[in-house]
Tab-separated table of C-alpha atoms in Angstrom:
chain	number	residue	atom	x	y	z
A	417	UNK	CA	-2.797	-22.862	10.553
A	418	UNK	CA	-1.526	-20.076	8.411
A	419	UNK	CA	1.843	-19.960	6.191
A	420	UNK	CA	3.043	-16.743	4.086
A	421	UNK	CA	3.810	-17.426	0.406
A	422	UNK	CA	6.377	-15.963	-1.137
A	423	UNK	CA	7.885	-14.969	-4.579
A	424	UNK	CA	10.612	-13.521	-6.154
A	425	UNK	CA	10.150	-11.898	-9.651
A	426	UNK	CA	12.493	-10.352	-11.681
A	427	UNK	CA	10.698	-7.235	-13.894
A	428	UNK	CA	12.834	-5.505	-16.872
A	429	UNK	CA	14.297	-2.128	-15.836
A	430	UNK	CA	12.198	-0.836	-18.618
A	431	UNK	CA	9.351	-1.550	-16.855
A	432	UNK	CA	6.765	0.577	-14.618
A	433	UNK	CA	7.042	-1.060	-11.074
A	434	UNK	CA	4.170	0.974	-9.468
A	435	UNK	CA	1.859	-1.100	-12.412
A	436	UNK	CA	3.444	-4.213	-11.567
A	437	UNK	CA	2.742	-4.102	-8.290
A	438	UNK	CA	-0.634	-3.162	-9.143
A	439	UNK	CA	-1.009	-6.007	-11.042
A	440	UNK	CA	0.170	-8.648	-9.110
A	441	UNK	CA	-1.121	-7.260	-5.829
A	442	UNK	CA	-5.236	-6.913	-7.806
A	443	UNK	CA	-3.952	-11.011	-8.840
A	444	UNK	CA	-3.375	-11.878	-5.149
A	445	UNK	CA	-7.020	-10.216	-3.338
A	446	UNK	CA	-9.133	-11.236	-6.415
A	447	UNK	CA	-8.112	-15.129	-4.988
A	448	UNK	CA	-10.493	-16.236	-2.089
A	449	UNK	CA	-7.068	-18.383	-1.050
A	450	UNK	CA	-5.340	-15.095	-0.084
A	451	UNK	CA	-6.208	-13.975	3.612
A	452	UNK	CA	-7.330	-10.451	4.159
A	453	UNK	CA	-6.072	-10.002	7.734
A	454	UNK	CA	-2.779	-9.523	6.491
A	455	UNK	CA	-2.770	-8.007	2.934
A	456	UNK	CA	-0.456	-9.063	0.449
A	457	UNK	CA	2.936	-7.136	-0.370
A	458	UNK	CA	5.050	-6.413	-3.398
A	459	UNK	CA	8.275	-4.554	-2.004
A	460	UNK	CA	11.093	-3.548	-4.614
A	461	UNK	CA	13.874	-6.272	-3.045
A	462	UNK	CA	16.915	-5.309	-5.041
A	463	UNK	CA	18.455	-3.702	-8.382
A	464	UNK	CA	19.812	-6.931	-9.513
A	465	UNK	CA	22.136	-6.807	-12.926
A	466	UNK	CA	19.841	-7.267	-15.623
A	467	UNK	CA	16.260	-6.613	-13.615
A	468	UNK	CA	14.394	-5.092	-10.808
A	469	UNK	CA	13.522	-7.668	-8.262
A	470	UNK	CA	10.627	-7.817	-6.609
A	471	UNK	CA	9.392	-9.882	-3.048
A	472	UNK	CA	6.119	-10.759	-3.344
A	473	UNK	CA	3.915	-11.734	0.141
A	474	UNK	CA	0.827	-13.147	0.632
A	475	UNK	CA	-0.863	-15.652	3.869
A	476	UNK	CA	-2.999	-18.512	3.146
A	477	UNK	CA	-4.574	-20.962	5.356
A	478	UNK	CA	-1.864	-24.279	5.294
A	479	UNK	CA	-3.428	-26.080	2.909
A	480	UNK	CA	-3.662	-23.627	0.702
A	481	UNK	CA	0.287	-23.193	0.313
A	482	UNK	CA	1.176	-24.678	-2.898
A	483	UNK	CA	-1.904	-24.484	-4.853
A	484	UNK	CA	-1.936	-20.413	-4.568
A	485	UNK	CA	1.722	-19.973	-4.852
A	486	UNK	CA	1.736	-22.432	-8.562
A	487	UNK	CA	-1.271	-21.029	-9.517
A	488	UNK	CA	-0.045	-17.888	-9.026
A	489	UNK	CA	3.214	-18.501	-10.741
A	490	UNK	CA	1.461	-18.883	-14.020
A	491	UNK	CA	-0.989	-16.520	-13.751
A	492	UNK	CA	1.984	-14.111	-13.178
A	493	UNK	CA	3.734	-15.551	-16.278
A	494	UNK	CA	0.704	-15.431	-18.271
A	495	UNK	CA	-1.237	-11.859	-17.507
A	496	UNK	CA	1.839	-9.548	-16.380
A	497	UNK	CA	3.285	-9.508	-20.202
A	498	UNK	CA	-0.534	-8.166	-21.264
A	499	UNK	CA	0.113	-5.454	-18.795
A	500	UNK	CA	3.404	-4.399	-20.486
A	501	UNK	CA	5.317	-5.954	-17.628
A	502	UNK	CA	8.183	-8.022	-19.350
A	503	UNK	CA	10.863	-10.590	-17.513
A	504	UNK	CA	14.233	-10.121	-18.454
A	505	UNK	CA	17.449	-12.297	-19.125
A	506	UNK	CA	20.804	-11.713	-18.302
A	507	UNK	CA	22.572	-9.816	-21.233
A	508	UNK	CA	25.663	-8.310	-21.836
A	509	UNK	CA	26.737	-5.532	-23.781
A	510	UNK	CA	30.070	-5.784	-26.373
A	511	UNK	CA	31.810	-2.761	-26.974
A	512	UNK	CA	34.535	-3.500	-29.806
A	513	UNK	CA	36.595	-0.468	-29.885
A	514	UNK	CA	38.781	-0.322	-33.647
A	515	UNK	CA	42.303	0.941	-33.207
A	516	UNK	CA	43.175	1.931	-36.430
């Protein structure tokens, strides 16, 4: 009857987690999709290379499933950049050292 969404999204190191999660979590229980029983979760999942990852949680009734979690892919993509939240890209840094 029920099925637990989840998400993965990489944030840039330079960003404030604790507002991210505020943000996505005030995303997730302003949707009528999202059950209250259980409330949605953002969890800090890893230090990857180039970002902070964070797990995402939510339950919604079955047929709820993938309308909630695309829906809420874009509305992620679209808002959490307003909210100074940015998504970062692998990178590396060159260090050319001159001998002479």
């Amino acid at each position: 009857d029920i099925r637990r969404v989840d998400w993965t999204l990489s944030i840039s190191y330079f960003d404030d987690v604790d507002v991210a999660r505020r943000e996505i979590l005030a995303m997730l229980t302003a949707d009528s999709r999202v059950l209250t029983d259980t409330p949605p979760v953002v969890y800090v999942q890893n230090l990857g290379e180039s970002s902070v990852n964070l797990s995402i949680r939510a339950w919604v009734a079955n047929g709820d499933y993938w309308s909630l979690f695309f829906d809420m892919n874009e509305k992620m993509y679209k808002e959490l950049p307003t909210k100074g939240i940015n998504f970062p890209f692998p990178q590396v840094d060159v260090n050319i050292k001159n001998n002479k």
